[in-house]
Short mmCIF file of C-alpha atoms in Angstrom, two decimals:
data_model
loop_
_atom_site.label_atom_id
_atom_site.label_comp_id
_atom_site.label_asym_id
_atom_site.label_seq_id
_atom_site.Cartn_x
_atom_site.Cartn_y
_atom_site.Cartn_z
CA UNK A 1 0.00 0.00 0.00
CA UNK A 2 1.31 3.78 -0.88
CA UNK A 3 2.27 5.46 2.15
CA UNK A 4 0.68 8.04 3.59
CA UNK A 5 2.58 11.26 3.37
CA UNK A 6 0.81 12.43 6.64
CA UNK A 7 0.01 10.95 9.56
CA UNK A 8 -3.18 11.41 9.06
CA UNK A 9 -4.48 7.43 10.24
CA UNK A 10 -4.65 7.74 14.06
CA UNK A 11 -2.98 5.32 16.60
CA UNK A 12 -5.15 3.86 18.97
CA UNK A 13 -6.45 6.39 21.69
CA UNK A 14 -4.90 6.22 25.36
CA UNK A 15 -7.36 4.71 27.72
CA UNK A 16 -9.71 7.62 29.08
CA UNK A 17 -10.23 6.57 32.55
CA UNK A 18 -11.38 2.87 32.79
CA UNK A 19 -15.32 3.28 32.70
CA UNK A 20 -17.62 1.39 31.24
CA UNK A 21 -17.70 3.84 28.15
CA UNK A 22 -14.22 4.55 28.14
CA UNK A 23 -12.20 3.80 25.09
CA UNK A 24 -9.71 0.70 27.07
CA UNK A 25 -13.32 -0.74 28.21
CA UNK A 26 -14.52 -0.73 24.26
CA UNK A 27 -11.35 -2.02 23.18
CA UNK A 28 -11.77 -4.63 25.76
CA UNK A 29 -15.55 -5.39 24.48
CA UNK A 30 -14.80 -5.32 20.56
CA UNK A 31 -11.96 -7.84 21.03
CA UNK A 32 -14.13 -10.07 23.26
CA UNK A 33 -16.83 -9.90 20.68
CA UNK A 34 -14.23 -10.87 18.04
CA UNK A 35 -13.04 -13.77 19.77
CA UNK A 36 -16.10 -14.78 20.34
CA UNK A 37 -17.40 -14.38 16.65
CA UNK A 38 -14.11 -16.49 15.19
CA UNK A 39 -13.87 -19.26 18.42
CA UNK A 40 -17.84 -20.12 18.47
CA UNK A 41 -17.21 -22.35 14.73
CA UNK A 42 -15.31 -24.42 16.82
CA UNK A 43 -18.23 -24.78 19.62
CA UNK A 44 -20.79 -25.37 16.74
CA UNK A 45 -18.73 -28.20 15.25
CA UNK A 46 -18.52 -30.21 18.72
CA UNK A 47 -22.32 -29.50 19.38
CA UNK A 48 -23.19 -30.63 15.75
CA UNK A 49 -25.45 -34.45 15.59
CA UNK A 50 -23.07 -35.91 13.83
CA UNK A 51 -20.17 -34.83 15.18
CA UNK A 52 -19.53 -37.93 16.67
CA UNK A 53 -19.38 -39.98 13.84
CA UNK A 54 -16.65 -37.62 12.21
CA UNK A 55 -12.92 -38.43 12.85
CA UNK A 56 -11.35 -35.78 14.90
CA UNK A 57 -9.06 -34.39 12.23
CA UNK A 58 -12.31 -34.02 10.18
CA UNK A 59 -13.95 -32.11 12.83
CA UNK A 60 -10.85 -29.93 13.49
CA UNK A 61 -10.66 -29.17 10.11
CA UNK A 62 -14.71 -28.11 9.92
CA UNK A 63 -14.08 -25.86 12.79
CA UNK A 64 -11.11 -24.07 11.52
CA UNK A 65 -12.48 -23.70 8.27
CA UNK A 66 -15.86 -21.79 9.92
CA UNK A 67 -13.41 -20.00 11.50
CA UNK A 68 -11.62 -19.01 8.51
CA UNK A 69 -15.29 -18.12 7.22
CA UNK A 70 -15.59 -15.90 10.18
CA UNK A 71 -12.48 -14.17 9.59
CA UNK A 72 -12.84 -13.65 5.99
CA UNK A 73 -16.35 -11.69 6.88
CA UNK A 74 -15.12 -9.41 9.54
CA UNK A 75 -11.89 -8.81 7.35
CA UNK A 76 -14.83 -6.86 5.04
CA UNK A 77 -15.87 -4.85 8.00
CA UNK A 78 -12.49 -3.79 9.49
CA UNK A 79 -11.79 -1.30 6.69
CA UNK A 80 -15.12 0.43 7.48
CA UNK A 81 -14.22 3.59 8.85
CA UNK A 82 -17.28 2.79 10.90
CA UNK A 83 -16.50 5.15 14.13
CA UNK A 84 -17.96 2.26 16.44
CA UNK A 85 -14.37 0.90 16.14
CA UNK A 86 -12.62 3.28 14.86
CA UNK A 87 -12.88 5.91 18.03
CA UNK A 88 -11.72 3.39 20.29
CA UNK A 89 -8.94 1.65 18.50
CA UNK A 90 -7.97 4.21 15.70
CA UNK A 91 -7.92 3.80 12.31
CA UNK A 92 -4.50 2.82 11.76
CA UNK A 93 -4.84 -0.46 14.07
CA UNK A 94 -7.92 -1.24 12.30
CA UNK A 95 -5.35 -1.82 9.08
CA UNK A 96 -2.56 -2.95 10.54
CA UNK A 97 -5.11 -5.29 12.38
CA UNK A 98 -6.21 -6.20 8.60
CA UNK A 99 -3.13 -6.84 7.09
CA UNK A 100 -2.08 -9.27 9.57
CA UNK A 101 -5.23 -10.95 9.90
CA UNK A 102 -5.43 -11.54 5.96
CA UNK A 103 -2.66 -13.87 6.27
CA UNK A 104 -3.81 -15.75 9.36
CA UNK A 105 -6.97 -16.17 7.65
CA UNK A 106 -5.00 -17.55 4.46
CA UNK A 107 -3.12 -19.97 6.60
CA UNK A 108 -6.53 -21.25 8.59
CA UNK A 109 -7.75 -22.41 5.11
CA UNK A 110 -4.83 -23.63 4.38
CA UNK A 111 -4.94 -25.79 6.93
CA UNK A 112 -8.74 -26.83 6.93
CA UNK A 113 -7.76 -27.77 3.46
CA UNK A 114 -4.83 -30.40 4.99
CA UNK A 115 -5.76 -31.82 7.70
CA UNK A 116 -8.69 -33.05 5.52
CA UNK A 117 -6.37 -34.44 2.58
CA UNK A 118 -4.30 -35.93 5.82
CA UNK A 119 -7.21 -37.91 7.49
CA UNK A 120 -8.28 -39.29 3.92
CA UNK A 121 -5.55 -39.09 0.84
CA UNK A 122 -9.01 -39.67 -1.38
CA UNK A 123 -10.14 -36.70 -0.66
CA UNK A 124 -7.05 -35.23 -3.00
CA UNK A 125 -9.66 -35.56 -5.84
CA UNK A 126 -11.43 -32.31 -4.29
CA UNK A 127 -8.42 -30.60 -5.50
CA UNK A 128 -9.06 -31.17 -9.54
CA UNK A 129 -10.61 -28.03 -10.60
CA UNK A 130 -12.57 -29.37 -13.54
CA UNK A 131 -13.75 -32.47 -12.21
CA UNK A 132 -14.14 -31.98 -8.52
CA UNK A 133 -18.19 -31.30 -7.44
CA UNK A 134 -18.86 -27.33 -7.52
CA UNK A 135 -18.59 -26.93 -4.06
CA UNK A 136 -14.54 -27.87 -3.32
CA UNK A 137 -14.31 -25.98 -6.74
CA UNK A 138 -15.80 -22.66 -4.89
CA UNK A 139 -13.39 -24.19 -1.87
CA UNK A 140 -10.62 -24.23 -3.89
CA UNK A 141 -11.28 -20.96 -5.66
CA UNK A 142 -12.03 -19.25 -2.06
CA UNK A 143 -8.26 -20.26 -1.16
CA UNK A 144 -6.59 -19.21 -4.56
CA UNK A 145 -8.60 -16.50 -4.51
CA UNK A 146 -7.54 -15.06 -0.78
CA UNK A 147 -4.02 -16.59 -2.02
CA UNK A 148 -3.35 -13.89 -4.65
CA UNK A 149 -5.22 -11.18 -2.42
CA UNK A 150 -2.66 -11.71 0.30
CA UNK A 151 0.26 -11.60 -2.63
CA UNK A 152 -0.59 -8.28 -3.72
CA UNK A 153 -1.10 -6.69 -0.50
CA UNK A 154 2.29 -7.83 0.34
CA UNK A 155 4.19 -7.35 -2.70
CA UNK A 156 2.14 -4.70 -4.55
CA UNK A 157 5.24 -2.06 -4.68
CA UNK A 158 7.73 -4.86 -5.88
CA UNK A 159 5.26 -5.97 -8.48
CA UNK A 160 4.87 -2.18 -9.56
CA UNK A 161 1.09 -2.85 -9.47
CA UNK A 162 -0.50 0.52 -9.43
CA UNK A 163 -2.64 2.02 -6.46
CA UNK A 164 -5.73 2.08 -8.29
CA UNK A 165 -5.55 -1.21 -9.84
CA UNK A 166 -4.84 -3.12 -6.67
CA UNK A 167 -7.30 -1.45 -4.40
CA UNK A 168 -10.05 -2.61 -7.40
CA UNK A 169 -8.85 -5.76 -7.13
CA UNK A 170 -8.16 -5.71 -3.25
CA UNK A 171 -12.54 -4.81 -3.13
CA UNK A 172 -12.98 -7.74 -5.67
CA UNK A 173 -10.92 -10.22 -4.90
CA UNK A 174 -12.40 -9.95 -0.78
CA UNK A 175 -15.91 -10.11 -1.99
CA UNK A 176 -15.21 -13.02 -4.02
CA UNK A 177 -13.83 -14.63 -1.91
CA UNK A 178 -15.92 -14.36 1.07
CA UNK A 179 -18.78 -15.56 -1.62
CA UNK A 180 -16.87 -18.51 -2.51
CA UNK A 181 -16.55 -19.33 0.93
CA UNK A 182 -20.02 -18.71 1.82
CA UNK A 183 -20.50 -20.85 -1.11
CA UNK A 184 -18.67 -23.60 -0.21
CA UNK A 185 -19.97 -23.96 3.05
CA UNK A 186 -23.68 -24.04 1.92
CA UNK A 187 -22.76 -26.70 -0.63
CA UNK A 188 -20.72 -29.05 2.05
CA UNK A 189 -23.92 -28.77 3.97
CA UNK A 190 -23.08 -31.02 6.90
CA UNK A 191 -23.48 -28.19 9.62
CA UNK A 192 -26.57 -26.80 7.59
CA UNK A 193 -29.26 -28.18 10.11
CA UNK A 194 -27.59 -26.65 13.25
CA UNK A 195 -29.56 -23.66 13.46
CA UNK A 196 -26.34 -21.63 15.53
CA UNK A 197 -24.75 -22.26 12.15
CA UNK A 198 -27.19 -21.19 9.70
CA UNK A 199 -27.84 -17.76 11.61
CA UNK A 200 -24.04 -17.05 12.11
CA UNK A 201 -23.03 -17.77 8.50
CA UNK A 202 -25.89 -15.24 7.91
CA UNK A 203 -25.01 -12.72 10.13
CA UNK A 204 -21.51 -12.54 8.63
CA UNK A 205 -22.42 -12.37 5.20
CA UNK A 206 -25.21 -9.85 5.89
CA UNK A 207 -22.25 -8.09 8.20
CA UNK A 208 -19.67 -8.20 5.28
CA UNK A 209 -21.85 -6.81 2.39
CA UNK A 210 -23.33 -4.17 4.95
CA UNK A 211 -19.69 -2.94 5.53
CA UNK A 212 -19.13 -2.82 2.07
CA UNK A 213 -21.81 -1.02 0.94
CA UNK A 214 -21.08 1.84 3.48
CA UNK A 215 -17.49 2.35 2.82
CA UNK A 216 -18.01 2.34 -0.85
CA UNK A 217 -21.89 3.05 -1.35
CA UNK A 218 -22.82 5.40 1.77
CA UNK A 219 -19.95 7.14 2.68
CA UNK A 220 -19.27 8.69 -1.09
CA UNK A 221 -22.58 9.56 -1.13
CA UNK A 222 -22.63 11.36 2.16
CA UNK A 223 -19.03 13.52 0.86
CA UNK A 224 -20.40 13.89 -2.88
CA UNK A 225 -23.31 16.12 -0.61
CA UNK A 226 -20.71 18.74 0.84
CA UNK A 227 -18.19 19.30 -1.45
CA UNK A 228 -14.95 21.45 -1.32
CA UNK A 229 -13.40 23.23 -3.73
CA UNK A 230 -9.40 24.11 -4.26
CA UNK A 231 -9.04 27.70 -2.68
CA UNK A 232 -5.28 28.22 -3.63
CA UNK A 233 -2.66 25.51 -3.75
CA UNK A 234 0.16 27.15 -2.10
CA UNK A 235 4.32 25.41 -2.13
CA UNK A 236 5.65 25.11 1.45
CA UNK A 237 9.57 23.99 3.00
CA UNK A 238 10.26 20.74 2.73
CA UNK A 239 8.83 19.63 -0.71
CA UNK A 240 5.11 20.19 1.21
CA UNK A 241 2.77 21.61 -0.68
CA UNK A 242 -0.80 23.09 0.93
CA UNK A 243 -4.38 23.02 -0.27
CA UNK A 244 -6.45 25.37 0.80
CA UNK A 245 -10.53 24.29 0.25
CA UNK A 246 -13.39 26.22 0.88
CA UNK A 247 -17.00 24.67 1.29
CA UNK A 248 -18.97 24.68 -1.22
CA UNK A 249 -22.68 25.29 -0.57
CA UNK A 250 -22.14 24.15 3.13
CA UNK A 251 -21.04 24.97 6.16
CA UNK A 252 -18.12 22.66 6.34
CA UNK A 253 -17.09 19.41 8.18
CA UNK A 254 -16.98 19.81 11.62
CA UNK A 255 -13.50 18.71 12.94
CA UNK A 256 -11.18 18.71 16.08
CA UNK A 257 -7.38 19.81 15.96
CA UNK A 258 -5.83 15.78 15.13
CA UNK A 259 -8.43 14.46 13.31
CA UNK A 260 -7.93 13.80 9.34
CA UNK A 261 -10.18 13.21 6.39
CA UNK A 262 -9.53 10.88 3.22
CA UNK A 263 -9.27 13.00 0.02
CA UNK A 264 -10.80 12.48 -3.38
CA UNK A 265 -10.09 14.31 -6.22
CA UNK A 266 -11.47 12.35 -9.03
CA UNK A 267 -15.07 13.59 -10.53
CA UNK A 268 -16.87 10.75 -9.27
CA UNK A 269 -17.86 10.07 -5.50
CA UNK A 270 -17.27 6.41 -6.23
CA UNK A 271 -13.61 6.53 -7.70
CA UNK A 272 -11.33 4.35 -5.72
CA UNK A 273 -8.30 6.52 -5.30
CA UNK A 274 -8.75 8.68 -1.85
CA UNK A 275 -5.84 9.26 0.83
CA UNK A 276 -5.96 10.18 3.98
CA UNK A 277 -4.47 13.69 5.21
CA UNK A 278 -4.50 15.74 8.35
CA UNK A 279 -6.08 18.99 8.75
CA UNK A 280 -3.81 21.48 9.27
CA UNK A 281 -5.92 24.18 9.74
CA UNK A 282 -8.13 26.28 12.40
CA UNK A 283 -10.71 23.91 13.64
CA UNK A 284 -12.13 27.02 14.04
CA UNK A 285 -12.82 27.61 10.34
CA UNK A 286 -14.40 24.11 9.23
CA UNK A 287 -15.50 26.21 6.19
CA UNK A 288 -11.87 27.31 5.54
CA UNK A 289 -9.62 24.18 5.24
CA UNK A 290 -6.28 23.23 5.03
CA UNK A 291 -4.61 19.95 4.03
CA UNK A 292 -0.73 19.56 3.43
CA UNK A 293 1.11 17.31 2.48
CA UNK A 294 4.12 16.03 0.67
CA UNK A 295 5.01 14.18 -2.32
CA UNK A 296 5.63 10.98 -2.39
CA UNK A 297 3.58 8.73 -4.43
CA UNK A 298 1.69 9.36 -7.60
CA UNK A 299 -1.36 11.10 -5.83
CA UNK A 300 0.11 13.34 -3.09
CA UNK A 301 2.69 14.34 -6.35
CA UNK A 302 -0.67 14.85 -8.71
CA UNK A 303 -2.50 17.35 -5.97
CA UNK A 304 0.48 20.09 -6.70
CA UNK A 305 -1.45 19.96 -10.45
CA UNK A 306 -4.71 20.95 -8.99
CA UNK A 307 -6.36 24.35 -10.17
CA UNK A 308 -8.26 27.01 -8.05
CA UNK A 309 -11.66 25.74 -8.70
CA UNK A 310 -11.18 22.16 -9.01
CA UNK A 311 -13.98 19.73 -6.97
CA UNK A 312 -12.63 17.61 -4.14
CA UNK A 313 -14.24 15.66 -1.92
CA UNK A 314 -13.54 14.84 1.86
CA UNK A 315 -14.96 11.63 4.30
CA UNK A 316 -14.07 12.80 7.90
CA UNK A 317 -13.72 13.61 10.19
CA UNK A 318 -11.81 10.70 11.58
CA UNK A 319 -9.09 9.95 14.13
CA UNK A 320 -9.26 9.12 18.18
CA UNK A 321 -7.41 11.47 19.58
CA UNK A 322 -9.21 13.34 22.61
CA UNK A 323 -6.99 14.89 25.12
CA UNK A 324 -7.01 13.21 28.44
CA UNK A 325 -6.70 16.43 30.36
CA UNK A 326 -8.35 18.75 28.20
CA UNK A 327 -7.25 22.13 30.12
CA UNK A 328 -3.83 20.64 30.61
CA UNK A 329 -0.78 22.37 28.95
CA UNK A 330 0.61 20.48 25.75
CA UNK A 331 3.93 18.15 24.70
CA UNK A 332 3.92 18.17 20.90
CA UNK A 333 6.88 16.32 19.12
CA UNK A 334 6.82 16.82 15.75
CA UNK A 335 8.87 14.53 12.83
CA UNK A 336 8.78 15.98 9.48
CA UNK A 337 5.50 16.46 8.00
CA UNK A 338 4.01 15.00 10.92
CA UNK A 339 3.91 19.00 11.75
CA UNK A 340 0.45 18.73 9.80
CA UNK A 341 -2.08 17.88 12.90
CA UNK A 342 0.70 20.08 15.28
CA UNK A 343 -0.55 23.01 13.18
CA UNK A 344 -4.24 21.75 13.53
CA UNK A 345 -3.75 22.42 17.61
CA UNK A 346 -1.75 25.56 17.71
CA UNK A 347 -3.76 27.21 15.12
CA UNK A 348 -7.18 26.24 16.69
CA UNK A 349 -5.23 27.74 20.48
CA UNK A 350 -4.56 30.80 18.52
CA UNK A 351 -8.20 31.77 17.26
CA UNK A 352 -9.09 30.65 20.66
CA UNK A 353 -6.77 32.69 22.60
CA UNK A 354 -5.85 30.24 24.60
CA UNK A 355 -2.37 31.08 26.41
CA UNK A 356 -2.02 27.63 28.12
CA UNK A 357 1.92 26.65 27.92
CA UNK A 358 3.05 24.34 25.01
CA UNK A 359 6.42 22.99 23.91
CA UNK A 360 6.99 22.21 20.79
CA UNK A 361 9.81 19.75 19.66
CA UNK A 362 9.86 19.96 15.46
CA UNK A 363 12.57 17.42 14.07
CA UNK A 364 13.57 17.83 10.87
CA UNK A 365 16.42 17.17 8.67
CA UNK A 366 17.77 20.58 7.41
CA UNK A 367 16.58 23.82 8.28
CA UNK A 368 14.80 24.67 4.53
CA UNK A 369 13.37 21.06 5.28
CA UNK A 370 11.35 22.90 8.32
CA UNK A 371 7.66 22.96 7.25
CA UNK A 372 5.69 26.45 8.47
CA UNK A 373 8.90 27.40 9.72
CA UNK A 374 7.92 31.28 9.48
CA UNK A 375 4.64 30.74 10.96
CA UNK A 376 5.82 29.01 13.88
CA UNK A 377 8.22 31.59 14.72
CA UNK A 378 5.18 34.03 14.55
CA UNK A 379 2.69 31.69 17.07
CA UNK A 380 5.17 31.92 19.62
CA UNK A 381 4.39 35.51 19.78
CA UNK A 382 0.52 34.57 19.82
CA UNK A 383 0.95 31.53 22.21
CA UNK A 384 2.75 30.70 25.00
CA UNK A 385 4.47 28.50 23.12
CA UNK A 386 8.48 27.34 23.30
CA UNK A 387 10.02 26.44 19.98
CA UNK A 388 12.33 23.36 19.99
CA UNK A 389 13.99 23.06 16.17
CA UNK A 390 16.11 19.76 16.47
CA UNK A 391 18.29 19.13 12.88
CA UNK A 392 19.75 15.46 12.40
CA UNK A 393 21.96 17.52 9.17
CA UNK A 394 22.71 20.96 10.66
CA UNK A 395 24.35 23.87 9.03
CA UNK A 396 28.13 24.60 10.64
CA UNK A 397 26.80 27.35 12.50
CA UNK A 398 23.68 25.63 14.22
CA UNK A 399 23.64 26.21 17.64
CA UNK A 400 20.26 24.77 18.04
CA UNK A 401 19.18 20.85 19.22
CA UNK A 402 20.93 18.65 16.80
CA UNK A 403 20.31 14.84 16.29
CA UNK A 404 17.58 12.64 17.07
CA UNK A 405 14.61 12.75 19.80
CA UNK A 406 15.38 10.72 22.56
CA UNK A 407 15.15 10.91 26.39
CA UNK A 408 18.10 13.46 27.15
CA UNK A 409 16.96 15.68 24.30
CA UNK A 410 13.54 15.62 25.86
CA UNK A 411 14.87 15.54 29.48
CA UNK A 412 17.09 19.11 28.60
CA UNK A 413 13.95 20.76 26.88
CA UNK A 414 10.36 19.72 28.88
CA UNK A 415 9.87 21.21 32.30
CA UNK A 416 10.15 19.70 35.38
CA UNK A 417 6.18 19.48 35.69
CA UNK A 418 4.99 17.81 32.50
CA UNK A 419 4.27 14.85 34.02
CA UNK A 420 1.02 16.85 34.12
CA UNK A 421 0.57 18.06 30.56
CA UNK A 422 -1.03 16.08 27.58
CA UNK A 423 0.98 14.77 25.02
CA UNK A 424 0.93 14.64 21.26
CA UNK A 425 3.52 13.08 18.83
CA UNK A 426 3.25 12.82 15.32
CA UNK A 427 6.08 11.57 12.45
CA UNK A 428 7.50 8.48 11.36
CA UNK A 429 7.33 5.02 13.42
CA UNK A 430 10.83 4.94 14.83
CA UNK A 431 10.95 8.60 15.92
CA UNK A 432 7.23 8.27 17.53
CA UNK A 433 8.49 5.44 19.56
CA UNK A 434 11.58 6.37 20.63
CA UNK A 435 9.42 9.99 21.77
CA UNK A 436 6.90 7.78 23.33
CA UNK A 437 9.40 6.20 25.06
CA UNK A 438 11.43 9.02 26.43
CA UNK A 439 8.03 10.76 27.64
CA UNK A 440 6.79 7.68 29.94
CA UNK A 441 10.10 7.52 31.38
CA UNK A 442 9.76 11.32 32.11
CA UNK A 443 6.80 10.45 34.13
CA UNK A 444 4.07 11.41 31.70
CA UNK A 445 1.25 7.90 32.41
CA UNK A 446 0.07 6.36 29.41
CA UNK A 447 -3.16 8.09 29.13
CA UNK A 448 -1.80 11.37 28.58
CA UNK A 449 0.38 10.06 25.65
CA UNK A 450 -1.24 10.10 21.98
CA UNK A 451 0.47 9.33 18.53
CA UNK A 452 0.41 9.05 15.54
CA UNK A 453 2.87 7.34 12.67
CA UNK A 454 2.79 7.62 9.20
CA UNK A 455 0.96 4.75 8.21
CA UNK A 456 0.44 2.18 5.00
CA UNK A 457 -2.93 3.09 3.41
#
C-alpha cells in the first residue's frame, strides 16, 4: 500500500479513565466480541449431531475452516471507517489489524484444506478443478482466490502494481472470496441443520456486504453532498505543498485539531483513489480548510497539479485522539510532516486565545526542510508557546538541538512538571516510539500520551 505522506491514520487512543464507556473498556468489548465471533465455529462443530461420527481431524478441520469463514467476513468490515471501532482503536490499528489478519486467515484455510487431505488421501480428488463437485471448486477458488489477495497486498510495490488497480482488485478479490466461501460452506452442507450455524453464516455475510456497501456506497454519497473546492494551492519547506478548500454550498465538516479526512479528487464520488491527510488548519474555520502534504507517491505528487476551482471531496472527520486532560498544557513532538495535525492544535489555540503553555519539539532534517517554519516563529508571539527546532543535518553554525529525539533531548527541553501536561507526537514510526518512550520515562502515564505514525494506506 502507498504510504501516507501524513500521519493522518490515528494510533489507537490512550485509555480515558477505565469506565464502562471509556475507550480501554470498548477495546476490551470489541476484542471479546471478536473472539467470540471467530472461536464459536469451533463450539458449533462439537455440538453438531453428527459430530460424533466424524474423525477428529475431520472435525478440526470443519471448525477451523468456519473459522476461517468468520475471519474472511469481519476482514470486510475492518476497513469500514465505521467510528464504532474506529474511536476506540484508531484507524490505523484497524489496518494494521487487517493486514495481519489476511494472512492468518489464508493460513486457517490452508490448513482446513490439509488436515482433511491428511485424514483421507481420497479426498485429493477435491483438489481437480474441472472435475471436482462445484462446491470444493468454490473451496478451492475461495483459497486461490484469498491466495493472490494476500500476494498483492504484500508485494504490490515490488510488483509495480499501481494504487488504483490493486485497491479494485483488493474490493474484488475480498468479496469473491468471502462468496466462494459462503459458497462452499452451503454446498458441504453437513453443519446446515444446526440452526447456531445457519444464523451465524448469515449474520456474517449480511455483516460483510453491509460494511461494504457503506465504505463504498454510503460514505461517497454522504461527501459527494458537501463538497470542497481548491481555494489556492500554495508550495511550502520541505517539498510540502498546501491546499487550501473552501466549502462549497455548506457549512463545512466539523473537525477537532488531530483528526484527518480521506481526500478524493477524481469527478466521481465512487472513484477508488482517496488518501488520507490531516487537517492542518483552524478547527475554528471548518468552512476554511487546510490539508498539506508532501510528495511521495503518484497522488500526493498529482495534488500540486490541482487548479483554483477544481472539486474535491472529503470523508471525515476521523481519528481518536481526545486529550485526556483537556485544560492541561501540551507536549507536541513533531517529525517531518508530521507538523500537519501540530498546526491543527496551535492554530485552533490561537483563534481561541488560549495562552495555556506548550512545547513544541519539530525534528527535521535541514533547516529549509522545516515545514511552516515562518509561521511558527510568529505563534510563539501569539501563544505561549516554546520552539524546539532539532536538525539530524545541521548547518556549521547551528547552535540549536541537533540529532535525534530521545530521552536526554527531551529531558534538557520539557519542564520539570509535565508529568502533568497532555501529550501529542506525530512523524514516522521509529521517531514516535523512541518519543513515546522518552516521555513515559519522564513520568508522563500512558493516558496522557497520543500518537500518531505515518501509516500504510
Amino acid at each position: 500500500m502507498e504510504t501516507a505522506p501524513v500521519s493522518g491514520t490515528a494510533a489507537p487512543a490512550a485509555a480515558r479513565g477505565s469506565g464502562p464507556g471509556s475507550p480501554a473498556a470498548q477495546r476490551v468489548l470489541w476484542v471479546a466480541v471478536y473472539a467470540m465471533l471467530v472461536l464459536a465455529p469451533m463450539a458449533f462443530v462439537a455440538v453438531a449431531p453428527d459430530a460424533a461420527r466424524r474423525s477428529g481431524l475431520t472435525n478440526a478441520s470443519d471448525g477451523i475452516g468456519f473459522s476461517a469463514l468468520a475471519v474472511l467476513a469481519l476482514q470486510l468490515g475492518l476497513p469500514a471507517r465505521l467510528r464504532l471501532f474506529t474511536r476506540p482503536f484508531g484507524v490505523d490499528v484497524l489496518l494494521r489489524f487487517h493486514r495481519l489478519v489476511g494472512g492468518v486467515a489464508l493460513a486457517l484455510a490452508l490448513l482446513h484444506v490439509v488436515l482433511l487431505m491428511v485424514d483421507d488421501p481420497d479426498r485429493l480428488s477435491l483438489l481437480d478443478p474441472v472435475d471436482a463437485p462445484w462446491r470444493a471448486r468454490a473451496g478451492l477458488l475461495c483459497v486461490v482466490a484469498l491466495a493472490v489477495l494476500v500476494a498483492l497486498s504484500l508485494w504490490r510495490r515490488p510488483l509495480r502494481v499501481p494504487y488504483e488497480a490493486w485497491r479494485a482488485s483488493h474490493l474484488l478479490l475480498g468479496v469473491l472470496v468471502v462468496a466462494a466461501a459462503v459458497g462452499h460452506v452451503v454446498g458441504v452442507g453437513g453443519y446446515a441443520g444446526v440452526g447456531a450455524v445457519q444464523a451465524t453464516v448469515a449474520a456474517l455475510v449480511v455483516l460483510g456486504a453491509a460494511a461494504v456497501f457503506a465504505l463504498r456506497v454510503a460514505r461517497p454519497f454522504a461527501a459527494a453532498g458537501r463538497p470542497y473546492r481548491v481555494d489556492r494551492v500554495l508550495d511550502e519547506r520541505g517539498g510540502a505543498t498546501t491546499l487550501r478548500l473552501r466549502a462549497d454550498g455548506h457549512a463545512g465538516i466539523a473537525f477537532s485539531p488531530g483528526q484527518f479526512a480521506w481526500l478524493k479528487t477524481a469527478a466521481s464520488p465512487y472513484a477508488l483513489e482517496e488518501h488520507p491527510f490531516s487537517f492542518a488548519s483552524s478547527a475554528a474555520r471548518p468552512g476554511a480548510v487546510e490539508l498539506t502534504v508532501k510528495a511521495v507517491g503518484d497522488f500526493t505528487a498529482s495534488v500540486r497539479a490541482l487548479a483554483p476551482g477544481a472539486r474535491v471531496l472529503l470523508d471525515g472527520p476521523h481519528g481518536s485522539f481526545v486529550p485526556a486532560r483537556p485544560t492541561a498544557p501540551y507536549v507536541l513532538v513533531a517529525g517531518g510532516i508530521g507538523i500537519t495535525p501540530v498546526m491543527s492544535l496551535l492554530r485552533t489555540f490561537a483563534d481561541a486565545g488560549d495562552r495555556r503553555p506548550l512545547v513544541l519539539v519539530d525534528a527535521n532534517r535541514r533547516w529549509d526542510d522545516v515545514t511552516f517554519r515562518e509561521e511558527l516563529d510568529e505563534l510563539t508571539r501569539r501563544l505561549d508557546l516554546h520552539l524546539v527546532h532539532v536538525l539530524s543535518e545541521p548547518p556549521e553554525d547551528w547552535t540549536g538541538e541537533r540529532g535525534r529525539v530521545d530521552l536526554r533531548l527531551l529531558a534538557r527541553v520539557l519542564p520539570d512538571d509535565v508529568a502533568g501536561w497532555n501529550a501529542f507526537v506525530c512523524g514516522p514510526p521509529p521517531m514516535v516510539t523512541a518519543a513515546v518512550e522518552a516521555l513515559r520515562a519522564l513520568g508522563l502515564p500512558e493516558e496522557q500520551v497520543h500518537a500518531e505514525r505515518f501509516a500504510d494506506v
